[in-house]
Amino acid sequence: MEAELVQRLKIPFQAIPAAGLHGIGIRTLPANLVKLARGVAAAGRILKDFRPHAVLYTGGFIAAPMALVARQIPSLLFVPDIEPGMALKFIARFASIIALTSMESAKYFKHHERLIETGYPTRSNLLPIDKTIAKTHFGLKTEKPTILAFGGSKGAHSINQALTAILPDLLEIAQVIHISGAFDWHATQTIFQQLPVRQQADYKIFPYLHEEMGLAFSASDLVISRAGASTLGEYPLFKLPAILIPYPHAWRYQKVNAQFLASQGAAMVINDEDLAAKLFPALIELFDNPHEITKMGSSMAQLLQPQAASKIADLLLEIAGKTQTERGTA
């Protein structure tokens, strides 16, 4: 995915082999150790050719090979989620500065000297627009509440199932933009075709959205989604209250993200195993109390840090500048 996104922006890209070592079976460990060793070798070759003044780390185990090789180069670690995984905790020992989406993460790095809250950076082309214009773009009614439901870049089967099961009742009180992901796309199309024509008008389906994601956020009054790191930056940008369903089959970082947003009054949290039973009652509760949706949106907006990308860039330039001085370059 990273390669596709970077290539679309015409930025040079080199992949490095990597594999996780935490929480894997004994049979997988030898192969992952070999892949890690190959990653370290590849990272060494890249450093020799590129000679960077600074290194930016984010994400998980994929960054570990470079961190091992680039220990002597000034580096910035950006922690996108509230709770870092094992790989980021490991990389932190090499980082010159640790940039945090929220100071809520500081408790995981108690012994590091420089912890700076930057917020979560969002794409420069992801911008709020007028809600009426956004709804009109999707052919939605301007006066009817709008829900955006999606499961991230690959979709989320449990969210798709829970949503489509309640569609006949839900579409009586709201209209829905549903991004199903590729896996459930054909099933979603079939469900759409089975709806009455009048309800089809209020149900907009897509396998995915790229450039139109800002329009979808802008058109919506509430979002139903997983709780990946981007929720910490994108939802505050669009003042979007959320019902969050943390992904249950991975490290608990999504659960911690969701709990943080809920603690700020910006979101409700439903566990994946409870989704089928609890989603519709939660929606009814919110739409019966529209002031609560407004309150959640205001709380979400309070978390916005619009200069996050600039802050991270400034920190990188700061540590890169020190390297330039040491090398005697301009």
Coordinates of C-alpha atoms in Angstrom, one line a residue:
M1 CA 0.0 0.0 0.0
E2 CA 2.8 2.5 0.9
A3 CA 4.5 1.8 -2.4
E4 CA 1.2 2.6 -4.3
L5 CA 0.6 5.8 -2.4
V6 CA 4.1 7.1 -2.7
Q7 CA 4.4 6.2 -6.4
R8 CA 1.2 8.1 -7.1
L9 CA 2.9 11.2 -5.7
K10 CA 6.0 10.4 -7.9
I11 CA 8.3 10.2 -4.8
P12 CA 11.3 7.8 -5.1
F13 CA 10.6 4.6 -3.1
Q14 CA 12.7 1.7 -1.9
A15 CA 11.1 -1.2 0.0
I16 CA 13.0 -2.9 2.8
P17 CA 12.2 -6.5 3.9
A18 CA 10.9 -6.8 7.4
A19 CA 8.9 -9.1 9.7
G20 CA 7.5 -8.9 13.2
L21 CA 9.0 -11.0 16.0
H22 CA 6.4 -10.3 18.7
G23 CA 3.4 -12.6 19.2
I24 CA 4.4 -15.0 16.4
G25 CA 4.6 -18.8 16.6
I26 CA 7.8 -20.7 16.9
R27 CA 7.5 -22.1 13.4
T28 CA 7.3 -18.6 11.9
L29 CA 10.2 -17.2 14.0
P30 CA 13.1 -18.5 11.9
A31 CA 11.7 -17.2 8.6
N32 CA 11.0 -13.8 10.2
L33 CA 14.5 -13.6 11.6
V34 CA 15.9 -14.3 8.1
K35 CA 13.7 -11.6 6.6
L36 CA 14.8 -9.1 9.4
A37 CA 18.5 -9.9 8.5
R38 CA 17.8 -9.2 4.9
G39 CA 16.1 -5.9 5.9
V40 CA 19.1 -4.8 7.9
A41 CA 21.4 -5.5 4.9
A42 CA 19.1 -3.6 2.5
A43 CA 18.9 -0.7 4.9
G44 CA 22.6 -0.5 5.1
R45 CA 22.9 -0.3 1.3
I46 CA 20.3 2.5 1.2
L47 CA 22.1 4.5 3.9
K48 CA 25.4 4.1 2.1
D49 CA 23.9 5.4 -1.2
F50 CA 21.5 8.0 0.2
R51 CA 23.5 9.4 3.2
P52 CA 20.5 11.1 4.9
H53 CA 20.9 14.0 7.3
A54 CA 18.0 12.7 9.4
V55 CA 15.7 9.7 9.5
L56 CA 11.9 9.7 10.2
Y57 CA 10.4 6.6 11.7
T58 CA 6.7 5.7 12.1
G59 CA 4.6 2.6 11.8
G60 CA 5.7 -0.7 13.3
F61 CA 8.2 -3.5 12.7
I62 CA 8.8 -2.3 9.1
A63 CA 11.0 0.4 10.5
A64 CA 13.1 -1.8 12.7
P65 CA 15.8 -2.8 10.1
M66 CA 16.6 0.9 9.4
A67 CA 16.6 1.8 13.0
L68 CA 19.2 -0.9 13.7
V69 CA 21.5 0.4 11.0
A70 CA 20.9 4.1 11.4
R71 CA 21.6 4.3 15.1
Q72 CA 24.2 7.1 14.7
I73 CA 22.0 9.3 12.5
P74 CA 19.7 11.9 14.1
S75 CA 16.2 10.6 14.0
L76 CA 12.6 11.6 14.7
L77 CA 10.1 8.9 15.8
F78 CA 6.5 9.8 15.1
V79 CA 4.0 7.9 17.3
P80 CA 0.7 7.9 15.4
D81 CA -1.4 5.9 17.8
I82 CA -2.0 6.6 21.5
E83 CA -0.3 3.4 22.6
P84 CA 2.9 2.4 20.7
G85 CA 3.5 -1.2 19.7
M86 CA 6.6 -3.1 20.7
A87 CA 8.5 -2.0 17.6
L88 CA 8.1 1.7 18.3
K89 CA 9.1 1.2 21.9
F90 CA 12.3 -0.5 20.6
I91 CA 13.0 2.2 18.0
A92 CA 12.4 5.0 20.7
R93 CA 15.8 4.2 22.3
F94 CA 17.5 5.4 19.1
A95 CA 15.4 8.5 18.5
S96 CA 16.7 12.0 19.0
I97 CA 13.1 13.3 19.4
I98 CA 9.7 11.6 19.8
A99 CA 6.8 13.3 18.3
L100 CA 3.4 12.4 19.7
T101 CA -0.1 12.6 18.3
S102 CA -1.2 13.3 21.9
M103 CA 0.6 13.8 25.2
E104 CA -1.5 10.9 26.4
S105 CA 1.3 8.7 24.9
A106 CA 4.0 10.3 27.0
K107 CA 3.5 7.7 29.8
Y108 CA 4.9 5.0 27.4
F109 CA 8.2 7.0 27.0
K110 CA 8.9 8.1 30.6
H111 CA 12.7 8.0 30.2
H112 CA 13.0 9.9 26.9
E113 CA 14.3 13.5 27.2
R114 CA 12.4 15.1 24.2
L115 CA 8.7 14.3 23.9
I116 CA 6.8 16.8 21.7
E117 CA 3.1 16.8 21.0
T118 CA 2.6 17.6 17.3
G119 CA -0.9 16.1 16.6
Y120 CA -1.6 13.7 13.7
P121 CA -0.7 15.1 10.3
T122 CA -3.4 15.0 7.6
R123 CA -3.0 15.2 3.8
S124 CA -2.9 18.8 2.5
N125 CA -5.7 17.9 0.0
L126 CA -8.0 16.5 2.6
L127 CA -10.0 19.6 3.5
P128 CA -13.5 20.3 4.8
I129 CA -16.0 21.9 2.4
D130 CA -19.5 23.1 2.8
K131 CA -21.8 20.3 3.9
T132 CA -24.6 21.2 1.5
I133 CA -22.1 21.1 -1.4
A134 CA -20.7 17.8 -0.3
K135 CA -24.1 16.2 0.1
T136 CA -25.2 17.5 -3.3
H137 CA -22.0 15.9 -4.8
F138 CA -23.2 12.5 -3.7
G139 CA -26.8 13.1 -4.6
L140 CA -27.9 13.2 -1.0
K141 CA -30.7 15.2 0.6
T142 CA -29.4 18.3 2.4
E143 CA -31.9 18.1 5.3
K144 CA -31.5 14.4 6.2
P145 CA -28.8 13.2 8.6
T146 CA -26.0 11.4 6.9
I147 CA -23.8 8.5 8.2
L148 CA -20.5 7.5 6.7
A149 CA -19.6 3.9 7.3
F150 CA -16.3 2.3 6.3
G151 CA -13.7 -0.1 7.6
G152 CA -10.4 1.4 6.4
S153 CA -8.4 0.8 3.3
K154 CA -9.4 -2.9 3.0
G155 CA -12.9 -2.6 4.4
A156 CA -14.3 -4.4 7.5
H157 CA -16.5 -7.4 7.0
S158 CA -18.2 -7.2 10.5
I159 CA -19.0 -3.5 10.0
N160 CA -20.4 -4.2 6.5
Q161 CA -22.6 -7.1 7.9
A162 CA -23.9 -5.1 10.9
L163 CA -24.7 -2.1 8.7
T164 CA -26.5 -4.0 5.9
A165 CA -28.5 -6.0 8.4
I166 CA -30.2 -2.8 9.7
L167 CA -30.4 -0.9 6.4
P168 CA -34.2 -1.1 6.0
D169 CA -34.8 0.5 9.4
L170 CA -31.8 2.8 9.3
L171 CA -32.6 4.4 6.0
E172 CA -35.9 5.5 7.5
I173 CA -34.1 7.9 9.7
A174 CA -30.8 8.6 7.9
Q175 CA -29.0 8.4 4.6
V176 CA -25.7 6.4 4.3
I177 CA -22.5 6.6 2.5
H178 CA -21.1 3.1 2.6
I179 CA -17.5 2.3 1.6
S180 CA -17.5 -1.5 1.7
G181 CA -13.9 -2.3 0.6
A182 CA -13.2 -4.7 -2.4
F183 CA -13.9 -7.9 -0.5
D184 CA -17.6 -7.2 0.2
W185 CA -18.3 -5.0 -2.8
H186 CA -20.3 -7.5 -4.8
A187 CA -22.4 -8.5 -1.8
T188 CA -23.0 -4.8 -1.0
Q189 CA -24.2 -4.2 -4.6
T190 CA -26.6 -7.1 -4.3
I191 CA -28.1 -5.7 -1.0
F192 CA -28.4 -2.3 -2.7
Q193 CA -30.4 -3.8 -5.6
Q194 CA -32.7 -5.5 -3.1
L195 CA -33.7 -2.3 -1.4
P196 CA -36.9 -0.4 -2.5
V197 CA -36.1 2.3 -5.0
R198 CA -36.9 5.1 -2.6
Q199 CA -34.3 3.7 -0.1
Q200 CA -31.7 3.2 -2.8
A201 CA -31.7 7.0 -3.2
D202 CA -30.5 7.3 0.4
Y203 CA -27.8 4.6 0.2
K204 CA -24.6 5.5 -1.7
I205 CA -22.2 2.6 -2.0
F206 CA -18.5 2.5 -3.1
P207 CA -15.8 -0.1 -3.0
Y208 CA -13.4 2.6 -1.9
L209 CA -12.9 6.4 -2.2
H210 CA -9.5 8.1 -2.7
E211 CA -9.7 11.8 -3.8
E212 CA -13.4 12.1 -2.7
M213 CA -12.8 11.1 0.9
G214 CA -12.8 14.7 2.0
L215 CA -16.2 15.1 0.4
A216 CA -17.5 12.0 2.2
F217 CA -16.3 13.3 5.5
S218 CA -17.8 16.8 4.8
A219 CA -21.2 15.4 3.8
S220 CA -21.5 13.3 7.0
D221 CA -22.9 14.0 10.4
L222 CA -21.6 10.8 12.0
V223 CA -19.0 8.2 11.1
I224 CA -18.9 4.4 11.9
S225 CA -15.5 3.0 11.5
R226 CA -12.5 1.2 12.9
A227 CA -10.2 3.2 15.2
G228 CA -6.9 3.4 13.4
A229 CA -4.4 6.2 13.9
S230 CA -5.9 8.4 11.2
T231 CA -9.1 8.8 13.3
L232 CA -7.0 10.9 15.7
G233 CA -6.3 13.5 13.0
E234 CA -9.0 13.2 10.3
Y235 CA -12.1 13.2 12.5
P236 CA -11.1 16.3 14.5
L237 CA -10.4 18.0 11.2
F238 CA -14.0 17.4 10.0
K239 CA -15.5 17.7 13.5
L240 CA -17.0 14.3 13.0
P241 CA -18.5 12.4 16.0
A242 CA -17.8 8.7 15.7
I243 CA -19.0 5.2 16.6
L244 CA -15.7 3.3 16.7
I245 CA -15.3 -0.5 16.5
P246 CA -11.7 -1.4 17.3
Y247 CA -10.2 -4.1 15.1
P248 CA -10.2 -7.2 17.4
H249 CA -7.5 -9.3 15.8
A250 CA -4.3 -7.3 16.4
W251 CA -2.4 -5.4 19.0
R252 CA -4.8 -3.4 21.2
Y253 CA -3.8 0.0 19.8
Q254 CA -7.1 0.5 18.1
K255 CA -8.9 -0.1 21.4
V256 CA -6.7 2.4 23.1
N257 CA -7.3 5.0 20.4
A258 CA -11.1 4.5 20.6
Q259 CA -11.1 4.7 24.4
F260 CA -9.1 7.9 24.3
L261 CA -11.6 9.6 21.9
A262 CA -14.5 8.3 24.0
S263 CA -12.8 9.8 27.1
Q264 CA -12.8 13.1 25.4
G265 CA -16.5 12.9 24.7
A266 CA -15.9 12.6 21.0
A267 CA -16.9 9.0 20.3
M268 CA -18.8 6.0 21.3
V269 CA -17.1 2.6 21.4
I270 CA -18.7 -0.8 20.5
N271 CA -16.6 -4.0 20.6
D272 CA -16.6 -6.0 17.4
E273 CA -18.3 -9.0 19.0
D274 CA -21.2 -6.8 20.2
L275 CA -21.6 -4.8 16.9
A276 CA -24.6 -6.8 15.5
A277 CA -26.6 -6.3 18.6
K278 CA -25.6 -2.8 19.7
L279 CA -25.1 -0.8 16.5
F280 CA -28.8 0.1 15.7
P281 CA -29.7 0.9 19.4
A282 CA -26.6 3.2 19.6
L283 CA -27.7 5.0 16.4
I284 CA -31.3 5.4 17.6
E285 CA -30.0 6.8 20.9
L286 CA -27.9 9.4 19.1
F287 CA -30.5 10.4 16.5
D288 CA -33.1 10.7 19.2
N289 CA -30.7 13.2 20.9
P290 CA -29.2 15.3 18.1
H291 CA -27.7 17.7 20.7
E292 CA -25.5 14.8 21.8
I293 CA -24.2 14.4 18.2
T294 CA -23.5 18.1 18.2
K295 CA -21.7 17.9 21.5
M296 CA -19.6 15.0 20.4
G297 CA -18.6 16.8 17.2
S298 CA -17.5 19.9 19.2
S299 CA -15.5 17.6 21.5
M300 CA -13.8 16.0 18.5
A301 CA -13.0 19.5 17.0
Q302 CA -11.2 20.4 20.2
L303 CA -8.6 17.7 19.5
L304 CA -7.6 19.3 16.1
Q305 CA -4.0 20.3 15.7
P306 CA -3.9 21.8 12.2
Q307 CA -0.2 22.4 12.1
A308 CA 0.8 18.8 12.8
A309 CA 2.6 18.2 9.5
S310 CA 4.5 21.5 9.8
K311 CA 5.6 20.8 13.3
I312 CA 7.0 17.4 12.3
A313 CA 8.7 18.9 9.3
D314 CA 10.3 21.6 11.5
L315 CA 11.6 19.0 13.9
L316 CA 13.1 17.0 11.1
L317 CA 14.8 20.1 9.7
E318 CA 16.1 20.9 13.2
I319 CA 17.9 17.6 13.6
A320 CA 18.9 17.5 9.9
G321 CA 20.5 20.9 10.3
K322 CA 22.6 19.7 13.1
T323 CA 23.9 16.9 10.9
Q324 CA 24.7 19.4 8.1
T325 CA 26.7 21.5 10.4
E326 CA 28.7 18.5 11.6
R327 CA 29.3 17.4 8.0
G328 CA 30.2 21.0 7.0
T329 CA 27.6 21.0 4.2
A330 CA 25.2 23.8 3.3

